[in-house]
mmCIF file of C-alpha atoms and ligand atoms in Angstrom:
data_model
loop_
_atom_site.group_PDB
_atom_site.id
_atom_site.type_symbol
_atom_site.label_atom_id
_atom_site.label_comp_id
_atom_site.label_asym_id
_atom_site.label_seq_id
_atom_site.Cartn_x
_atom_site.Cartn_y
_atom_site.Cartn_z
ATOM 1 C CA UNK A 1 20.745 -9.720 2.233
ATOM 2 C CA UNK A 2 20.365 -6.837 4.608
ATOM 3 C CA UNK A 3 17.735 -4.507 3.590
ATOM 4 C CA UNK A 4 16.291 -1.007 4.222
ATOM 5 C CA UNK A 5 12.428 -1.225 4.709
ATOM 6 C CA UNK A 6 11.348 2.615 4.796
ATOM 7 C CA UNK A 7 7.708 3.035 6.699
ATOM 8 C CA UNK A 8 8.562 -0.158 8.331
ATOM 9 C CA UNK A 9 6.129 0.109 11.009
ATOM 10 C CA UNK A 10 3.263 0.790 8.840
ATOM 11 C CA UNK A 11 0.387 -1.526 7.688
ATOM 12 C CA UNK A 12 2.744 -3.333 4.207
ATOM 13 C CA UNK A 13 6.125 -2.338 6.003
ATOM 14 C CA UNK A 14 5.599 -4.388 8.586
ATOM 15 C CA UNK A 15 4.259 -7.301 7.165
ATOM 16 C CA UNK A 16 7.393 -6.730 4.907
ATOM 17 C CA UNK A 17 9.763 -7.342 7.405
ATOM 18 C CA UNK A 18 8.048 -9.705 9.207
ATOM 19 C CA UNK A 19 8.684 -11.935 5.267
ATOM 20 C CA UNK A 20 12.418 -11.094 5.000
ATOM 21 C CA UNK A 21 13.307 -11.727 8.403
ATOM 22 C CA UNK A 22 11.363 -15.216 7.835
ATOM 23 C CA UNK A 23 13.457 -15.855 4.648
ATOM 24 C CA UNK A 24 17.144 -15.212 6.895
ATOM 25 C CA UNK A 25 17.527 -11.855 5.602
ATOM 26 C CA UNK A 26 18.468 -9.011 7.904
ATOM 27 C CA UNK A 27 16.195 -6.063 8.129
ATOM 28 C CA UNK A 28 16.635 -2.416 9.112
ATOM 29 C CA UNK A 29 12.905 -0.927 9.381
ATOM 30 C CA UNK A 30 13.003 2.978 9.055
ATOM 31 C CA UNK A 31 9.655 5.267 10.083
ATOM 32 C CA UNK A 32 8.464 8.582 11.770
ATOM 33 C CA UNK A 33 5.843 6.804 13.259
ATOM 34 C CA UNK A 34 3.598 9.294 11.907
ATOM 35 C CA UNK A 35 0.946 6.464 10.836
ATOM 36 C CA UNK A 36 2.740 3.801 11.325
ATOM 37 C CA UNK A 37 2.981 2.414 14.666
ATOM 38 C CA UNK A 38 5.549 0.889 16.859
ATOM 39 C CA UNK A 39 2.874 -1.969 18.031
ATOM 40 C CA UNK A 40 3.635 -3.506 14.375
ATOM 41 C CA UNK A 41 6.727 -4.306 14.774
ATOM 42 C CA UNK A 42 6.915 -4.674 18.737
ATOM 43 C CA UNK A 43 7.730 -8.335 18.390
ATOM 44 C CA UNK A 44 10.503 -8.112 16.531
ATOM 45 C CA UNK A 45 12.776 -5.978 18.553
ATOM 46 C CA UNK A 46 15.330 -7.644 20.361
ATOM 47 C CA UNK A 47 16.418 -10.111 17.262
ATOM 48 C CA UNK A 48 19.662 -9.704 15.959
ATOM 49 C CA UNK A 49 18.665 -9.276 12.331
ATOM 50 C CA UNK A 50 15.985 -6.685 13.178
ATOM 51 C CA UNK A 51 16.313 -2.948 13.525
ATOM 52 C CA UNK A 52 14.379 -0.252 14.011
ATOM 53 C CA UNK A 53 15.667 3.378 13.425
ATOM 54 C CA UNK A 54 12.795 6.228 14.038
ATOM 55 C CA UNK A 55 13.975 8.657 11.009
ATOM 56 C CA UNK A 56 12.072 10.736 9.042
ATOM 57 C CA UNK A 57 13.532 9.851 5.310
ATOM 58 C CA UNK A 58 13.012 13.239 3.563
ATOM 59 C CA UNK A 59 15.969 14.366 5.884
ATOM 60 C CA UNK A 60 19.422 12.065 4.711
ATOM 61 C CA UNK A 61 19.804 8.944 5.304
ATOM 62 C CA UNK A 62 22.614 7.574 7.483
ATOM 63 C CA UNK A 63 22.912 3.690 7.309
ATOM 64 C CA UNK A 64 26.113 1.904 8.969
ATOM 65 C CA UNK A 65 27.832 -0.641 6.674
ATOM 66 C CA UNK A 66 26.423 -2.179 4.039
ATOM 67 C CA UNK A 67 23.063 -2.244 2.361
ATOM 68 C CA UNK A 68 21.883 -5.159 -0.415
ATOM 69 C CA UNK A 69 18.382 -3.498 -0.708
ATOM 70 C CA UNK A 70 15.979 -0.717 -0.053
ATOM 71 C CA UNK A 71 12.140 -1.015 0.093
ATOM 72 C CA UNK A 72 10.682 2.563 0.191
ATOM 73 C CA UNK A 73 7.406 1.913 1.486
ATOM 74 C CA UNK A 74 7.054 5.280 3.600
ATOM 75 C CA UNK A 75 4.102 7.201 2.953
ATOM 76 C CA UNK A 76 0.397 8.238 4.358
ATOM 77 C CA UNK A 77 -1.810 6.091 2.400
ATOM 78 C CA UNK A 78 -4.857 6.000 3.575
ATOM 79 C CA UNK A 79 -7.461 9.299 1.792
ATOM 80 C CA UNK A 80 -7.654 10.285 5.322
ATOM 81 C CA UNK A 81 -4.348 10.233 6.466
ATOM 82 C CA UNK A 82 -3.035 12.193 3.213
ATOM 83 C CA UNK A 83 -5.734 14.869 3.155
ATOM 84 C CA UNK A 84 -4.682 15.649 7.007
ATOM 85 C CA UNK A 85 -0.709 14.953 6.118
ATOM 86 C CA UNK A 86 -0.696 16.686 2.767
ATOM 87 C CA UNK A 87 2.911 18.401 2.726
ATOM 88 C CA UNK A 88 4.210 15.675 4.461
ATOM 89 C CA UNK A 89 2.386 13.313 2.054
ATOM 90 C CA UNK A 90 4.471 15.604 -1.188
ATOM 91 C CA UNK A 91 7.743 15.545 1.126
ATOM 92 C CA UNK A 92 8.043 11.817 1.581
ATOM 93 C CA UNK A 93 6.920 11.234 -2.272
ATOM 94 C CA UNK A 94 9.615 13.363 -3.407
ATOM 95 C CA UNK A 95 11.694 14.236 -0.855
ATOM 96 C CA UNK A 96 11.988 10.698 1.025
ATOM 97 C CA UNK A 97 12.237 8.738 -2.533
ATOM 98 C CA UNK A 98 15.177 10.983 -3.817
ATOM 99 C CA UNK A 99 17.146 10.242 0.107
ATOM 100 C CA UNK A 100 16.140 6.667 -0.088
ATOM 101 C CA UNK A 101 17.621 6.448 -3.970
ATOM 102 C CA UNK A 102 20.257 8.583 -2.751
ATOM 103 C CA UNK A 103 21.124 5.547 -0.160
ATOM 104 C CA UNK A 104 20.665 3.038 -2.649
ATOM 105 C CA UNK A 105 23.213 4.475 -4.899
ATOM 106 C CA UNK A 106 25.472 5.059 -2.244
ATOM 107 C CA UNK A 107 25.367 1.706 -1.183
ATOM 108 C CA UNK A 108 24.918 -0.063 -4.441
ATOM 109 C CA UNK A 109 21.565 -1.627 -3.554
ATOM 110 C CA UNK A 110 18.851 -2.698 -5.447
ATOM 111 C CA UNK A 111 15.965 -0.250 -5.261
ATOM 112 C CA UNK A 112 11.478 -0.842 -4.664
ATOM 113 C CA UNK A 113 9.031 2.006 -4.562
ATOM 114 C CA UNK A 114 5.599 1.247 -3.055
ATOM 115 C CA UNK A 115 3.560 3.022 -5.849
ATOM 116 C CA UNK A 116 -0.358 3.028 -6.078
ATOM 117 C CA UNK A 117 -3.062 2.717 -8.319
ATOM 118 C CA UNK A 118 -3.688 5.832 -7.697
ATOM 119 C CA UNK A 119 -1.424 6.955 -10.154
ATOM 120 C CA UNK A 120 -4.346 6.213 -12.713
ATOM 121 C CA UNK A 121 -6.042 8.951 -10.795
ATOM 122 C CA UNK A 122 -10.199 8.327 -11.418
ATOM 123 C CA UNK A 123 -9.425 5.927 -14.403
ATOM 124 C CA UNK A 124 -10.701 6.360 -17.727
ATOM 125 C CA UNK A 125 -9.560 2.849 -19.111
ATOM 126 C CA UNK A 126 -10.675 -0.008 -16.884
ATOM 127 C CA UNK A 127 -9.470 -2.547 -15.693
ATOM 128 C CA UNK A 128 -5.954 -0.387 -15.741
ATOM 129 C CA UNK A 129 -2.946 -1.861 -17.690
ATOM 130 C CA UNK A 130 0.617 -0.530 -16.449
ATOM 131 C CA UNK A 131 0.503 1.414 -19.885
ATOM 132 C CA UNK A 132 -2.541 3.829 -19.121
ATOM 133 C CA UNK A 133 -1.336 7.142 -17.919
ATOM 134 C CA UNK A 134 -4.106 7.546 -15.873
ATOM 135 C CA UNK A 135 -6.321 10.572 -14.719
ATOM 136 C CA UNK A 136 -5.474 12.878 -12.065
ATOM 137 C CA UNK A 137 -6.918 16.044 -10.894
ATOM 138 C CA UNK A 138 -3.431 17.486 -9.735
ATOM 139 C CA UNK A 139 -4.486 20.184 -7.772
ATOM 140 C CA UNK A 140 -7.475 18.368 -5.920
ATOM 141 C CA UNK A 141 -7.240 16.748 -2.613
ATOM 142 C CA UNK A 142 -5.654 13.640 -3.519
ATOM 143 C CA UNK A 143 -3.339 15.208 -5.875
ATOM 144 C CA UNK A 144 -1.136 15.578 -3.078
ATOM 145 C CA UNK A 145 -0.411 11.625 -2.862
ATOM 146 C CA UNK A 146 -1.177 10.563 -6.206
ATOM 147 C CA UNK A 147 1.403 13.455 -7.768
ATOM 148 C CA UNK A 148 3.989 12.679 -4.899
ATOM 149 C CA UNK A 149 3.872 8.723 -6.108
ATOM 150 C CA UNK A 150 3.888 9.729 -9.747
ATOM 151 C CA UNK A 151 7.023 12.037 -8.748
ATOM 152 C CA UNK A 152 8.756 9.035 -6.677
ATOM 153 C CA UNK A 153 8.078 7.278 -9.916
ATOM 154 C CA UNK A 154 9.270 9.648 -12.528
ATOM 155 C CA UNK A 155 12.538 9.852 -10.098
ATOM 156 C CA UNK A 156 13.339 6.271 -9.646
ATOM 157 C CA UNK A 157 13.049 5.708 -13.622
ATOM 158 C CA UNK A 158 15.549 8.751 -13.493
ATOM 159 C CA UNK A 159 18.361 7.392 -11.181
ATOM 160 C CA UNK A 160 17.852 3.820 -13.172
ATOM 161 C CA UNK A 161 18.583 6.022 -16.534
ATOM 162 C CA UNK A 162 20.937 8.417 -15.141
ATOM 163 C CA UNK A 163 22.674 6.108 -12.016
ATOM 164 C CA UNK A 164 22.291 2.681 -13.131
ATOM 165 C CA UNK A 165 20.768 1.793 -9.900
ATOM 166 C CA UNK A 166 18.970 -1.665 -10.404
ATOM 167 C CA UNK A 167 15.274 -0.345 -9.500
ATOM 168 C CA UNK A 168 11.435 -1.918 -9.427
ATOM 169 C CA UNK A 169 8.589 0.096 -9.212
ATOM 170 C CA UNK A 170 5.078 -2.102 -7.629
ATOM 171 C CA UNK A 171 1.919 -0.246 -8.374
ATOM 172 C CA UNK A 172 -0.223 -0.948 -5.158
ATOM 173 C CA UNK A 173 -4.086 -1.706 -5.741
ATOM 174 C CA UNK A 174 -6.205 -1.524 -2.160
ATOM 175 C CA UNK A 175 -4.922 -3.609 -0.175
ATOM 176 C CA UNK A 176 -6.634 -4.801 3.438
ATOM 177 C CA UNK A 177 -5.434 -7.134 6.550
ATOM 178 C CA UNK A 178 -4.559 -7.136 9.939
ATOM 179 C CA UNK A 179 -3.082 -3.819 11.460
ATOM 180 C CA UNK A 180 -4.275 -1.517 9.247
ATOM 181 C CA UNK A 181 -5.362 1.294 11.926
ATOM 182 C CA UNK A 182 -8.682 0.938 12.994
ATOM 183 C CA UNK A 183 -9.305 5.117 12.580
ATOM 184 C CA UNK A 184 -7.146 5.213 9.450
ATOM 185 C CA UNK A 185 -10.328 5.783 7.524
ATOM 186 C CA UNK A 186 -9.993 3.195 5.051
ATOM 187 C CA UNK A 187 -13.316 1.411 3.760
ATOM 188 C CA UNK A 188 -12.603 -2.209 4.903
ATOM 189 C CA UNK A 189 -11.579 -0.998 8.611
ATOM 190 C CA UNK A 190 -13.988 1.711 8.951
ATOM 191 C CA UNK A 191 -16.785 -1.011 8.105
ATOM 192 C CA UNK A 192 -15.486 -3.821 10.361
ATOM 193 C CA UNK A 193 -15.636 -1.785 13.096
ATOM 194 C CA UNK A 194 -18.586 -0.176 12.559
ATOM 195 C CA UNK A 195 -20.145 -3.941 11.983
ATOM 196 C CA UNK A 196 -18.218 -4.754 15.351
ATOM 197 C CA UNK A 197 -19.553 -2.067 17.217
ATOM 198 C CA UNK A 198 -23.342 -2.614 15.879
ATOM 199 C CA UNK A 199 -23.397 0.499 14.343
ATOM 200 C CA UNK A 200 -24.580 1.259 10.477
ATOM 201 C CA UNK A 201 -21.990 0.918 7.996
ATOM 202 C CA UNK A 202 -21.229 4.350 6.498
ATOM 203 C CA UNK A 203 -21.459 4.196 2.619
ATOM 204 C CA UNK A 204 -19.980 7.002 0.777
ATOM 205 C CA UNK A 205 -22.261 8.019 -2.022
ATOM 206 C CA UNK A 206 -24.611 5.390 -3.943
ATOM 207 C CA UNK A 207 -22.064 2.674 -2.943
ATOM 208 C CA UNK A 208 -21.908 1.829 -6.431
ATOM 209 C CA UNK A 209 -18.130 2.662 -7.551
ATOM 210 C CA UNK A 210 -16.253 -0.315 -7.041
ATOM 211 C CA UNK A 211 -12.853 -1.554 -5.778
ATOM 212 C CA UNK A 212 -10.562 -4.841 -6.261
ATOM 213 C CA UNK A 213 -9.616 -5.802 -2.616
ATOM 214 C CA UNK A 214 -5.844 -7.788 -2.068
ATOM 215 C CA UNK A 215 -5.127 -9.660 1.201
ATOM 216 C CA UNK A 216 -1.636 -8.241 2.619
ATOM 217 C CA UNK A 217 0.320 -12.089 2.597
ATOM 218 C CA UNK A 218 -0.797 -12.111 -1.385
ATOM 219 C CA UNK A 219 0.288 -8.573 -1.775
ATOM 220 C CA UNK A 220 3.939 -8.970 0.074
ATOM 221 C CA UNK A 221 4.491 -12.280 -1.807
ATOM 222 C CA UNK A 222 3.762 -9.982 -5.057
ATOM 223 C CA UNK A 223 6.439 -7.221 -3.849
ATOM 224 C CA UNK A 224 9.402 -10.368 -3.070
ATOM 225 C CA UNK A 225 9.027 -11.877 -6.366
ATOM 226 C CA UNK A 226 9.681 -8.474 -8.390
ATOM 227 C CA UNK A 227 12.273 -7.834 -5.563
ATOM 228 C CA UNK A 228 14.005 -10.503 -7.144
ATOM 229 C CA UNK A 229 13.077 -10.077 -10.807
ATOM 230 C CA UNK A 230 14.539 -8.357 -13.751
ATOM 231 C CA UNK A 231 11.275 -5.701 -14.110
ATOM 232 C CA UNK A 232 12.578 -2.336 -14.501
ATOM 233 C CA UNK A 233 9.097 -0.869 -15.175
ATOM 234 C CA UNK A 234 5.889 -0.358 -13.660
ATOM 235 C CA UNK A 235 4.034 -3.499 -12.472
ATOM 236 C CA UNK A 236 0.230 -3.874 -10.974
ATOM 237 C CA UNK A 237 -0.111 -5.474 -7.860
ATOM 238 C CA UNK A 238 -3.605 -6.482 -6.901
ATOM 239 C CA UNK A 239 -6.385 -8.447 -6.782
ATOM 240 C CA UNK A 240 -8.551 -8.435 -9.670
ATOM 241 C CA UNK A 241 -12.061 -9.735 -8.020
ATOM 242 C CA UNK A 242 -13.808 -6.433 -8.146
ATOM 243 C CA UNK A 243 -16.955 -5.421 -6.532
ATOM 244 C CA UNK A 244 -19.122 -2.426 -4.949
ATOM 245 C CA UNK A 245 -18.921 -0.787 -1.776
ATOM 246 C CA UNK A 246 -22.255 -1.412 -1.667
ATOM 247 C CA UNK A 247 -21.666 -4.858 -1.918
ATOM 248 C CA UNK A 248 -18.995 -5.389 0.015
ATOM 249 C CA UNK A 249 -21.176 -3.241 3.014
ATOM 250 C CA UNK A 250 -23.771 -6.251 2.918
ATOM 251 C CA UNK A 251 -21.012 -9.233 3.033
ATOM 252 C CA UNK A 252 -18.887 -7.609 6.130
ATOM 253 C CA UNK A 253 -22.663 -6.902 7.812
ATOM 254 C CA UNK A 254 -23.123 -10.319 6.850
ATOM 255 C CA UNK A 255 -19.710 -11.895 8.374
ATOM 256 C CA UNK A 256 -20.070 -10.651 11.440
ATOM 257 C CA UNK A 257 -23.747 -10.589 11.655
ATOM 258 C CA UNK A 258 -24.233 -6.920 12.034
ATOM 259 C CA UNK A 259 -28.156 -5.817 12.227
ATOM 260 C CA UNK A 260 -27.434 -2.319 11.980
ATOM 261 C CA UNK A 261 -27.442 -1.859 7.834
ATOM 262 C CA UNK A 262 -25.616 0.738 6.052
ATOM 263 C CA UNK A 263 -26.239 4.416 5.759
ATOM 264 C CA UNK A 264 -25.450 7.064 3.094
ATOM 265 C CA UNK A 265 -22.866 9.828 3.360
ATOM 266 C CA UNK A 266 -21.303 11.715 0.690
ATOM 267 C CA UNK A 267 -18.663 11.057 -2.301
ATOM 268 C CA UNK A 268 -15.572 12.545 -0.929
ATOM 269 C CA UNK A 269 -14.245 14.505 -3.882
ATOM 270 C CA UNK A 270 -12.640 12.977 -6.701
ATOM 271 C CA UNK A 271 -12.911 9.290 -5.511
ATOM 272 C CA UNK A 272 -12.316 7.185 -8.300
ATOM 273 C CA UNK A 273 -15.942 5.619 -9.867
ATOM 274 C CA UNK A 274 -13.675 2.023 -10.375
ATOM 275 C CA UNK A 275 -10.670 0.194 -9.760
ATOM 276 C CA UNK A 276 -9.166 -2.690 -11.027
ATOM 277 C CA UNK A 277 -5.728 -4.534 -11.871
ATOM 278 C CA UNK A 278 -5.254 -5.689 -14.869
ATOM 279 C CA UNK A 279 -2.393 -8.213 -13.688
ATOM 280 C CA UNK A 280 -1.695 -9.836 -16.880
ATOM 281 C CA UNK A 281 1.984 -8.178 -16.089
ATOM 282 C CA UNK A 282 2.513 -9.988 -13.391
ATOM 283 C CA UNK A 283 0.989 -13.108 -14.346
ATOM 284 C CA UNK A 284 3.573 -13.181 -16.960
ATOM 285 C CA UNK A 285 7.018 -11.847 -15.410
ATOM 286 C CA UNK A 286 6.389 -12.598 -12.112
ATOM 287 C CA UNK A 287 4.540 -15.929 -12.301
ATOM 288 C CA UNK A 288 2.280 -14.169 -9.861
ATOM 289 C CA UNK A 289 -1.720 -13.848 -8.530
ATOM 290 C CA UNK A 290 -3.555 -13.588 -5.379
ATOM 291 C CA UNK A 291 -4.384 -17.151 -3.558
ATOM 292 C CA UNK A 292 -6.383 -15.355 -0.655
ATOM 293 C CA UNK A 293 -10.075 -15.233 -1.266
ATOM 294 C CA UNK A 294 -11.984 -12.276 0.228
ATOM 295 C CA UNK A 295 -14.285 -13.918 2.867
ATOM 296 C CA UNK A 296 -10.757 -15.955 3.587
ATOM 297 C CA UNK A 297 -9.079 -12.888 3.999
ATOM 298 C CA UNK A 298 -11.891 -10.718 5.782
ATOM 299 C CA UNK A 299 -12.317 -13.019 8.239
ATOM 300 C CA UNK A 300 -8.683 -13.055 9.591
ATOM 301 C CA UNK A 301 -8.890 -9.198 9.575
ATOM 302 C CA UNK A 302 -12.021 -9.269 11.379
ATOM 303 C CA UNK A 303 -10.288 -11.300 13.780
ATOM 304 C CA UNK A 304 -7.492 -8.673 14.060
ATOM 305 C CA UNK A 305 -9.935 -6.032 14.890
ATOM 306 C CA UNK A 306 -12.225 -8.006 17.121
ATOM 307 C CA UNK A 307 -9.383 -7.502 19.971
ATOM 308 C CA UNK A 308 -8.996 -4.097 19.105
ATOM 309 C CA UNK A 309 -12.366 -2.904 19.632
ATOM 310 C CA UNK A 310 -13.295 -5.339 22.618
HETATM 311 N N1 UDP B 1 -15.777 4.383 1.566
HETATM 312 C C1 UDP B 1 -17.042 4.252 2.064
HETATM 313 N N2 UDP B 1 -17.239 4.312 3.414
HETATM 314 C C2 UDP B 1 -16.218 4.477 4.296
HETATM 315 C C3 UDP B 1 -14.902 4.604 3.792
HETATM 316 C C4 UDP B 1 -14.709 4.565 2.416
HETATM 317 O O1 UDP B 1 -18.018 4.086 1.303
HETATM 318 O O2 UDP B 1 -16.486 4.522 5.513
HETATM 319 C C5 UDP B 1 -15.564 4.296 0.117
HETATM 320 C C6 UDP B 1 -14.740 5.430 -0.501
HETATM 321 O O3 UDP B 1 -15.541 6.541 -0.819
HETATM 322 C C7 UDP B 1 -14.165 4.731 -1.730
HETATM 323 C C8 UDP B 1 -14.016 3.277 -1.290
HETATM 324 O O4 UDP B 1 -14.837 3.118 -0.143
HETATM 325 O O5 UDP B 1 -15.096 4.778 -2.785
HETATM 326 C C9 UDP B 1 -12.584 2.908 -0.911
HETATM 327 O O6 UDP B 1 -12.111 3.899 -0.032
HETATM 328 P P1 UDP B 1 -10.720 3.813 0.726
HETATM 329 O O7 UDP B 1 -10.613 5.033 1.575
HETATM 330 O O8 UDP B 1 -10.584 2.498 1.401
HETATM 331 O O9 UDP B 1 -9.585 3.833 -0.402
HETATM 332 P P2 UDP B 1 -9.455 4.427 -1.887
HETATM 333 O O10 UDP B 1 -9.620 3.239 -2.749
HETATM 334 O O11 UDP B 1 -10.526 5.450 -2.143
HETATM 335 O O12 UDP B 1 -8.106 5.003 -1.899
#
């Protein structure tokens, strides 16, 4: 197949193409580089099944000859990154997901949003089923990614009703691994390199809302498999060992034998109290589940970031 990966450079994109190249497919990576980064993807240029186009997909889409697939992964999607990005954050969400169905249809491709758990907003159902509609403050500062994904969302259902286009839609619990940016503000970099620097890891609030943490090479196996499946709708994408902050401060202090503790900041606004797949879903259609344990899968990241803070 030859596929479109949008955000191709980022943290998923790039692990993305890294998989399709390895299965023979041939892979056109698309990004502004605005967080995404060209050192994710430096190794692959050169190969004749690999190409990068820098291209900001709210503007059209131009693709040469043909296209069997597009991934639209493009996006800020760290809290960080889409509270500085905001109207770029709205603009790829509705903007880039309307061009990059636009070039599916075109080319008569089969079509995968990146969506989020964040479209359950600061759940009031937990774990969260693909059914729950979730709980989103629109107009608060996350509302800018989580009503840009639930947007993307509502418009890929639309060109599958209206267009036919054959589309998937993977709801994206956190996910964690090696080149996530070190600054992108993220819990699980933000406390290995605190740990690796000897500093004390910053806890936002008590510590006590939790999170369910998936290792990248679980999650991208996840997004092939409904690639390739019949799933029109929604489906969760995560791992469903949940824990604290809190907790997870003391085993990443613990992993890399950091002295320093943890110290208390504040609750950013509106950051969800818990999070958790329920992945029953894709158990069932996609004969799917996370292998990676989290000390397995924190210690390769803390390997990543080891030779990036020195
Ligand atoms: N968090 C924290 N310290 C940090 C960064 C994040 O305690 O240095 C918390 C944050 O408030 C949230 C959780 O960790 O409760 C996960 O945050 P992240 O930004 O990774 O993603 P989110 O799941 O909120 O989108």
């Amino acid at each position: 197949m030859r596929i479109v990966v949008t955000g191709g450079a980022g943290f998923i994109g790039s692990h993305l193409c890294d998989r399709l190249l390895a299965e023979g497919h041939s892979v056109i990576a698309m990004d502004n580089l605005i967080t995404g980064t060209a050192d994710n993807i430096v190794h692959l240029v050169g190969r004749d099944d690999f190409l990068f186009i820098k291209h900001d997909v709210t503007n059209y889409i131009y693709i040469d000859g043909p296209v069997d697939a597009v991934l639209h992964f493009a996006s800020p999607a760290s809290p960080i990154d889409y509270m500085q990005l905001p109207i770029q954050t709205l603009k790829v969400g509705a903007l880039g997901t309307h061009k990059a169905l636009g070039l599916a249809r075109a080319k008569g491709a089969r079509f995968l949003l990146a969506s989020t758990s964040e479209v359950y907003g600061d759940p009031l159902v937990h774990p969260q089923p693909e059914t729950y509609w979730g709980n989103v403050n629109p107009i608060g500062p996350r509302g800018v990614y989580d009503e840009a994904k639930r947007f993307a969302e509502a418009m890929t259902m639309a060109y599958h009703r209206v267009h036919g286009v054959e589309t998937r839609i993977a709801r994206i619990f956190n996910t964690y691994g090696p080149r996530m940016r070190l600054d992108d503000g993220r819990v699980i970099p933000n406390f290995i390199g605190q740990a690796l620097r000897g500093e004390p890891l910053t806890v936002y609030g008590d510590g006590s809302q939790t999170r369910s943490f998936c290792y990248v090479d679980d999650l991208v196996e996840g997004i092939v498999r409904l690639l390739h499946s019949d799933e029109v709708e929604p489906v969760n994408l995560g791992n469903p060992q949940e824990m604290s902050i809190l907790e997870l401060a003391h085993l990443i202090n613990q992993m890399t034998g950091n002295e320093a503790g943890v110290i208390f900041k504040p609750l950013p606004k509106d950051d969800p109290r818990v999070r958790r797949p329920d992945i029953s879903k894709a158990r069932r259609v996609l004969d799917w589940e996370p292998k990676i344990s989290l000390e397995e899968g924190l210690e390769r990241t803390i390997e990543y970031f080891r030779a990036k803070v020195g």
